[in-house]
């Protein structure tokens, strides 16, 4: 009970509430201060605290001893509100200390609903508890201050007599003096209220309304609010109509289906392979759907149909953004190499590398990260520098081989390295290394969809893709289609690799149930999967008692090695072709290494704690995975299939650290370090080719298909299907010259920013600009010029697109400003169009 025998409890409760709400608001303002002119921030400053003042006043009022009803209400409401506010503010602070960014309550509730997601949240427990302790201490310190401010002020406002609770001094005063003091208090309060209200009225809604909410209210709002976006109507006209007008249309030509985005009825011509029963993923070619085409029409067979019963399908003919480069010749070195000899691709291994940034694949001398390491040393004599360079030269030796890019450090020998994989490819061979690639999504599983299905992800939070239609066939489903036309694999006739059946398998050493990844993998068409849940069981084939969890998601990649070996053995034994997809995991937060793996120190001693700790751990995990990749490649050598296996390596997304940006991590962070990823198409019998294509991972699937066809690794029928399908995907093939523009149109690039529905990265191969486009309220528009600022140190921000355009114009010129205006329109159009293609139900 709150009685006067505990004189400290009431003021302390008030203080907790005041300190929590004000701290939360100050942090919020601090995080947005950069995007608002200081003068305006100062002018509107009082209006940001309206809710906090009202809440505190109400709390003070309820805490007064008075009629029993008010006491009872206060007794229930105040402790509940104060503790909720306290917890929310602690989470907000904790989240800020870990990631540097702002917590979104709506997203928290959806992560909290997922068991693996809760583990992720628990990893931030330390900083939550730390923040809570700080808040408690501050509340304790401010208890007297709060009372000293609120008691005289509010008792002067609300009551004509001084209450029992008032300060001792005022009790000693005579009542007349007290009344005299009330007048100016009331006068000033009224003036303050009028002034603040006036400012509140003239202040623009965006962004200031977003900046004014007090935590308990913003939290409750997020709990009850449905997704803030407007429902996407069927009418989403392309914003740059002059670029797609009739004069630009292209006639069909061979496998090319033509391009004439006219948004009305048309028919997809059904290719001959689409006559039978088709595997999942091929709905749009099946007989009963074959008349449904055209983005905006819901007509089938000439009659109006019920919109709810008709599905939307992708149609390359009608896609205003689609640019194909299949009319271009193969890259010259490839043409030459394929003329001389057969380069079979019997098997395909796709390695999706967790949080692998391009600048650690390989790690390079002179890079931004290298400079950060050097700067961490107060003094660096030539001996130490030599030692450091020697250490760094051993960071990513396998990546150097795979990409053909040198790290630029002098090579030194190390004993441990005698066991490292050695390249079996002849000099000058090894396949394609692609520079300039960004991920299509900075949430791992959204990226997984891009990498396996050649589609853009859904611009919606978390994995709603599993409740929607992935609008292209995924590669596993394409291989299934190939299988349909084949005899059983074990017959004599299937000696030729082209007549063998495919089998697809997915392997990772970490959990498969986080964010429903297992459901997604089934939906994408994997026939077999291996997750932590499988290999961690006591009865599992390669279970061993000392199997070691290295992070909250599972084991080290090495645990899947024997399963990979089995998969390869089985494929060889059964005369099958293997599509093996592997997702690495050690490079995920918290970047822990298995026991017994030596952690190295790259940053200087004194700088390590706090400042560079995470990046140092990350680099160690990168080194560990680099070695692991070598082991995988050794396995291919050992099994004798290296010369007939295409290994595709791609980062799922990057990872921003303190060294890169004030906001760390991928979550709601558009920074370029979250987006640049390596992409390699490794084959020991293909020439080593360095290419630059400012594209995204959406190019992977069309490129794999193109490679299968061009290396004659498919029979005639399958080649026909693959050629047809290459003309259906949006991405360009990377074994042909990449088209940055086509007839005035740019090759636009999109990247979903984790968790998916709040912001979008919009770029174009034609210009070095990037726009971070908010898809919901409460985020800023951000612009960068990668050419002049490759590490995105100086970003331009604005709360509205006009605001940003005028800033960009003044700094980067009219053309850049014009581009931002177009990018905003195209990005918004794309978001609506993509939801439509996924048949996503809001
Ligand atoms: C299409 O139209 C024809 C003739 O108008 C009709 O016989 C046929 O059943 C229709 N098909 C569908 C799928 O509605
Ligand atoms: C369309 O769907 C609604 C609801 O399912 C149904 O009541 C209506 O009869 C349908 N109309 C047509 C033309 O099929
Ligand atoms: C290089 O690595 C060795 C072995 O891990 C370590 O002892 C040494 O301190 C490192 N030197 C520098 C300059 O980082
Ligand atoms: C793979 O090809 C290379 C280069 O042609 C050759 O030296 C090597 O023996 C081949 N490996 C196998 C296992 O056939
Ligand atoms: C890719 O973008 C970079 C930076 O904007 C630019 O320097 C380069 O020329 C572009 N490359 C291609 C092939 O378009």
CSV table of N, CA and C in Angstrom, one decimal, residues 297-378:
chain,number,residue,atom,x,y,z
A,297,UNK,N,-5.4,-6.0,-65.4
A,297,UNK,CA,-6.7,-6.5,-65.8
A,297,UNK,C,-7.0,-7.8,-65.0
A,298,UNK,N,-8.2,-7.9,-64.7
A,298,UNK,CA,-8.6,-9.1,-64.0
A,298,UNK,C,-9.6,-9.8,-64.9
A,299,UNK,N,-9.2,-10.1,-66.1
A,299,UNK,CA,-10.0,-10.7,-67.0
A,299,UNK,C,-9.5,-12.0,-67.4
A,300,UNK,N,-10.3,-13.0,-67.6
A,300,UNK,CA,-9.9,-14.3,-68.1
A,300,UNK,C,-10.8,-14.7,-69.2
A,301,UNK,N,-10.2,-15.1,-70.3
A,301,UNK,CA,-11.0,-15.6,-71.4
A,301,UNK,C,-12.0,-14.6,-71.9
A,302,UNK,N,-11.7,-13.3,-71.8
A,302,UNK,CA,-12.5,-12.3,-72.3
A,302,UNK,C,-13.7,-11.8,-71.4
A,303,UNK,N,-13.8,-12.5,-70.3
A,303,UNK,CA,-14.9,-12.1,-69.4
A,303,UNK,C,-14.4,-11.5,-68.1
A,304,UNK,N,-15.1,-10.6,-67.5
A,304,UNK,CA,-14.7,-10.1,-66.2
A,304,UNK,C,-14.8,-11.2,-65.2
A,305,UNK,N,-13.8,-11.2,-64.3
A,305,UNK,CA,-13.7,-12.3,-63.3
A,305,UNK,C,-13.7,-11.7,-61.9
A,306,UNK,N,-14.0,-12.5,-61.0
A,306,UNK,CA,-14.0,-12.0,-59.6
A,306,UNK,C,-12.5,-11.8,-59.2
A,307,UNK,N,-12.2,-10.6,-58.7
A,307,UNK,CA,-10.9,-10.2,-58.4
A,307,UNK,C,-10.3,-11.1,-57.3
A,308,UNK,N,-11.2,-11.6,-56.4
A,308,UNK,CA,-10.7,-12.4,-55.3
A,308,UNK,C,-10.3,-13.8,-55.7
A,309,UNK,N,-10.8,-14.2,-56.8
A,309,UNK,CA,-10.5,-15.6,-57.2
A,309,UNK,C,-9.4,-15.7,-58.2
A,310,UNK,N,-9.0,-14.5,-58.7
A,310,UNK,CA,-8.0,-14.6,-59.8
A,310,UNK,C,-6.7,-14.2,-59.2
A,311,UNK,N,-5.6,-14.9,-59.6
A,311,UNK,CA,-4.3,-14.6,-59.2
A,311,UNK,C,-3.6,-13.7,-60.1
A,312,UNK,N,-2.6,-13.0,-59.6
A,312,UNK,CA,-1.7,-12.2,-60.4
A,312,UNK,C,-0.5,-13.0,-60.7
A,313,UNK,N,0.0,-12.8,-61.9
A,313,UNK,CA,1.2,-13.5,-62.3
A,313,UNK,C,2.2,-12.6,-62.9
A,314,UNK,N,3.4,-12.9,-62.9
A,314,UNK,CA,4.4,-12.1,-63.5
A,314,UNK,C,4.4,-12.3,-65.0
A,315,UNK,N,4.6,-11.2,-65.7
A,315,UNK,CA,4.6,-11.3,-67.2
A,315,UNK,C,5.8,-10.4,-67.7
A,316,UNK,N,6.8,-11.0,-68.2
A,316,UNK,CA,8.0,-10.2,-68.6
A,316,UNK,C,7.7,-9.2,-69.7
A,317,UNK,N,6.7,-9.6,-70.5
A,317,UNK,CA,6.3,-8.7,-71.6
A,317,UNK,C,5.7,-7.3,-71.1
A,318,UNK,N,5.1,-7.4,-69.9
A,318,UNK,CA,4.4,-6.2,-69.4
A,318,UNK,C,5.2,-5.6,-68.2
A,319,UNK,N,6.4,-6.0,-68.0
A,319,UNK,CA,7.2,-5.5,-66.8
A,319,UNK,C,7.9,-4.2,-67.3
A,320,UNK,N,7.5,-3.0,-66.8
A,320,UNK,CA,8.1,-1.8,-67.3
A,320,UNK,C,9.6,-1.7,-66.9
A,321,UNK,N,10.0,-2.4,-66.0
A,321,UNK,CA,11.4,-2.3,-65.5
A,321,UNK,C,12.4,-3.3,-66.2
A,322,UNK,N,11.8,-4.3,-66.8
A,322,UNK,CA,12.7,-5.4,-67.3
A,322,UNK,C,13.6,-5.0,-68.4
A,323,UNK,N,14.9,-5.3,-68.2
A,323,UNK,CA,15.9,-5.1,-69.2
A,323,UNK,C,16.6,-6.4,-69.4
A,324,UNK,N,16.6,-6.9,-70.7
A,324,UNK,CA,17.2,-8.2,-70.9
A,324,UNK,C,18.6,-8.0,-71.6
A,325,UNK,N,19.6,-8.8,-71.3
A,325,UNK,CA,20.8,-8.7,-72.0
A,325,UNK,C,21.1,-10.0,-72.7
A,326,UNK,N,20.0,-10.8,-72.9
A,326,UNK,CA,20.2,-12.1,-73.5
A,326,UNK,C,20.5,-12.0,-75.0
A,327,UNK,N,20.3,-10.8,-75.5
A,327,UNK,CA,20.6,-10.5,-77.0
A,327,UNK,C,22.1,-10.2,-77.1
A,328,UNK,N,22.8,-10.1,-76.0
A,328,UNK,CA,24.2,-9.9,-76.1
A,328,UNK,C,25.0,-11.2,-76.3
A,329,UNK,N,26.2,-11.1,-76.9
A,329,UNK,CA,27.0,-12.2,-77.0
A,329,UNK,C,27.6,-12.6,-75.7
A,330,UNK,N,28.0,-13.9,-75.5
A,330,UNK,CA,28.8,-14.3,-74.3
A,330,UNK,C,30.0,-13.4,-74.1
A,331,UNK,N,30.5,-13.3,-72.9
A,331,UNK,CA,31.8,-12.6,-72.7
A,331,UNK,C,32.8,-13.4,-73.5
A,332,UNK,N,33.7,-12.6,-74.1
A,332,UNK,CA,34.7,-13.1,-75.0
A,332,UNK,C,35.5,-14.3,-74.5
A,333,UNK,N,36.1,-14.2,-73.3
A,333,UNK,CA,36.9,-15.3,-72.8
A,333,UNK,C,36.1,-16.6,-72.6
A,334,UNK,N,34.9,-16.4,-72.3
A,334,UNK,CA,34.0,-17.6,-72.2
A,334,UNK,C,33.8,-18.3,-73.5
A,335,UNK,N,33.5,-17.5,-74.5
A,335,UNK,CA,33.2,-18.0,-75.8
A,335,UNK,C,34.4,-18.9,-76.3
A,336,UNK,N,35.6,-18.3,-76.1
A,336,UNK,CA,36.9,-18.9,-76.5
A,336,UNK,C,37.0,-20.3,-75.7
A,337,UNK,N,36.8,-20.2,-74.4
A,337,UNK,CA,37.1,-21.4,-73.6
A,337,UNK,C,36.1,-22.5,-73.9
A,338,UNK,N,34.9,-22.1,-74.2
A,338,UNK,CA,33.9,-23.2,-74.5
A,338,UNK,C,34.0,-23.7,-75.9
A,339,UNK,N,34.7,-23.0,-76.8
A,339,UNK,CA,34.9,-23.5,-78.1
A,339,UNK,C,35.9,-24.7,-78.1
A,340,UNK,N,36.9,-24.5,-77.2
A,340,UNK,CA,38.0,-25.5,-77.2
A,340,UNK,C,37.5,-26.8,-76.5
A,341,UNK,N,36.7,-26.7,-75.5
A,341,UNK,CA,36.6,-28.0,-74.7
A,341,UNK,C,35.2,-28.0,-74.1
A,342,UNK,N,34.9,-29.2,-73.6
A,342,UNK,CA,33.7,-29.4,-72.8
A,342,UNK,C,33.9,-29.0,-71.4
A,343,UNK,N,33.0,-28.3,-70.9
A,343,UNK,CA,33.1,-27.9,-69.5
A,343,UNK,C,31.8,-28.3,-68.8
A,344,UNK,N,31.8,-29.6,-68.3
A,344,UNK,CA,30.5,-30.1,-67.8
A,344,UNK,C,30.2,-29.4,-66.4
A,345,UNK,N,28.9,-29.1,-66.3
A,345,UNK,CA,28.4,-28.7,-64.9
A,345,UNK,C,27.4,-29.8,-64.6
A,346,UNK,N,27.9,-30.8,-63.9
A,346,UNK,CA,27.0,-31.9,-63.4
A,346,UNK,C,26.3,-31.5,-62.2
A,347,UNK,N,27.0,-30.9,-61.3
A,347,UNK,CA,26.5,-30.5,-60.0
A,347,UNK,C,26.6,-29.0,-59.7
A,348,UNK,N,25.7,-28.5,-58.9
A,348,UNK,CA,25.7,-27.1,-58.6
A,348,UNK,C,25.7,-27.0,-57.0
A,349,UNK,N,26.7,-26.2,-56.5
A,349,UNK,CA,26.7,-26.0,-55.1
A,349,UNK,C,26.5,-24.5,-54.9
A,350,UNK,N,25.5,-24.1,-54.1
A,350,UNK,CA,25.2,-22.7,-53.9
A,350,UNK,C,25.5,-22.4,-52.4
A,351,UNK,N,26.5,-21.6,-52.2
A,351,UNK,CA,26.9,-21.3,-50.8
A,351,UNK,C,26.5,-19.9,-50.5
A,352,UNK,N,25.5,-19.8,-49.6
A,352,UNK,CA,25.1,-18.5,-49.1
A,352,UNK,C,25.8,-18.2,-47.9
A,353,UNK,N,26.6,-17.1,-47.9
A,353,UNK,CA,27.5,-16.8,-46.8
A,353,UNK,C,26.9,-15.8,-45.8
A,354,UNK,N,26.6,-16.2,-44.6
A,354,UNK,CA,26.0,-15.3,-43.6
A,354,UNK,C,26.8,-14.0,-43.4
A,355,UNK,N,26.2,-12.9,-43.5
A,355,UNK,CA,26.8,-11.6,-43.1
A,355,UNK,C,28.1,-11.4,-43.8
A,356,UNK,N,28.3,-11.8,-45.0
A,356,UNK,CA,29.6,-11.7,-45.6
A,356,UNK,C,29.7,-10.5,-46.5
A,357,UNK,N,30.5,-9.5,-46.0
A,357,UNK,CA,30.6,-8.3,-46.8
A,357,UNK,C,31.6,-8.5,-47.9
A,358,UNK,N,31.4,-7.7,-49.0
A,358,UNK,CA,32.4,-7.8,-50.1
A,358,UNK,C,33.8,-7.4,-49.6
A,359,UNK,N,33.9,-6.5,-48.7
A,359,UNK,CA,35.3,-6.1,-48.3
A,359,UNK,C,36.0,-7.0,-47.4
A,360,UNK,N,35.4,-8.2,-47.1
A,360,UNK,CA,36.2,-9.2,-46.4
A,360,UNK,C,36.3,-10.5,-47.3
A,361,UNK,N,36.0,-10.3,-48.6
A,361,UNK,CA,36.0,-11.4,-49.5
A,361,UNK,C,36.7,-11.1,-50.8
A,362,UNK,N,38.0,-10.9,-50.8
A,362,UNK,CA,38.9,-11.0,-49.6
A,362,UNK,C,39.1,-9.7,-48.9
A,363,UNK,N,39.7,-9.8,-47.7
A,363,UNK,CA,40.1,-8.6,-47.0
A,363,UNK,C,41.3,-8.0,-47.7
A,364,UNK,N,41.3,-6.6,-47.9
A,364,UNK,CA,42.3,-6.0,-48.7
A,364,UNK,C,43.1,-4.9,-48.1
A,365,UNK,N,44.3,-4.8,-48.4
A,365,UNK,CA,45.2,-3.8,-47.9
A,365,UNK,C,44.6,-2.4,-48.5
A,366,UNK,N,44.6,-1.4,-47.7
A,366,UNK,CA,44.1,-0.1,-48.2
A,366,UNK,C,42.6,0.1,-48.1
A,367,UNK,N,41.9,-0.9,-47.7
A,367,UNK,CA,40.4,-0.8,-47.7
A,367,UNK,C,40.0,0.0,-46.4
A,368,UNK,N,38.8,0.4,-46.4
A,368,UNK,CA,38.2,1.2,-45.3
A,368,UNK,C,38.5,0.4,-44.0
A,369,UNK,N,38.3,-0.9,-44.0
A,369,UNK,CA,38.5,-1.7,-42.8
A,369,UNK,C,40.0,-1.7,-42.4
A,370,UNK,N,40.8,-1.9,-43.4
A,370,UNK,CA,42.2,-1.9,-43.1
A,370,UNK,C,42.7,-0.6,-42.4
A,371,UNK,N,42.1,0.5,-43.0
A,371,UNK,CA,42.5,1.8,-42.4
A,371,UNK,C,42.0,1.9,-40.9
A,372,UNK,N,40.8,1.3,-40.7
A,372,UNK,CA,40.3,1.4,-39.3
A,372,UNK,C,41.2,0.6,-38.4
A,373,UNK,N,41.7,-0.5,-38.8
A,373,UNK,CA,42.7,-1.3,-38.0
A,373,UNK,C,43.9,-0.5,-37.8
A,374,UNK,N,44.5,0.0,-38.8
A,374,UNK,CA,45.7,0.8,-38.7
A,374,UNK,C,45.5,2.0,-37.7
A,375,UNK,N,44.4,2.6,-37.8
A,375,UNK,CA,44.1,3.8,-37.0
A,375,UNK,C,43.9,3.5,-35.5
A,376,UNK,N,43.7,2.2,-35.2
A,376,UNK,CA,43.5,1.8,-33.8
A,376,UNK,C,44.8,1.8,-33.1
A,377,UNK,N,45.9,1.8,-33.8
A,377,UNK,CA,47.3,1.8,-33.2
A,377,UNK,C,47.8,3.2,-33.0
A,378,UNK,N,48.1,3.5,-31.8
A,378,UNK,CA,48.6,4.9,-31.5
A,378,UNK,C,49.9,5.1,-32.3
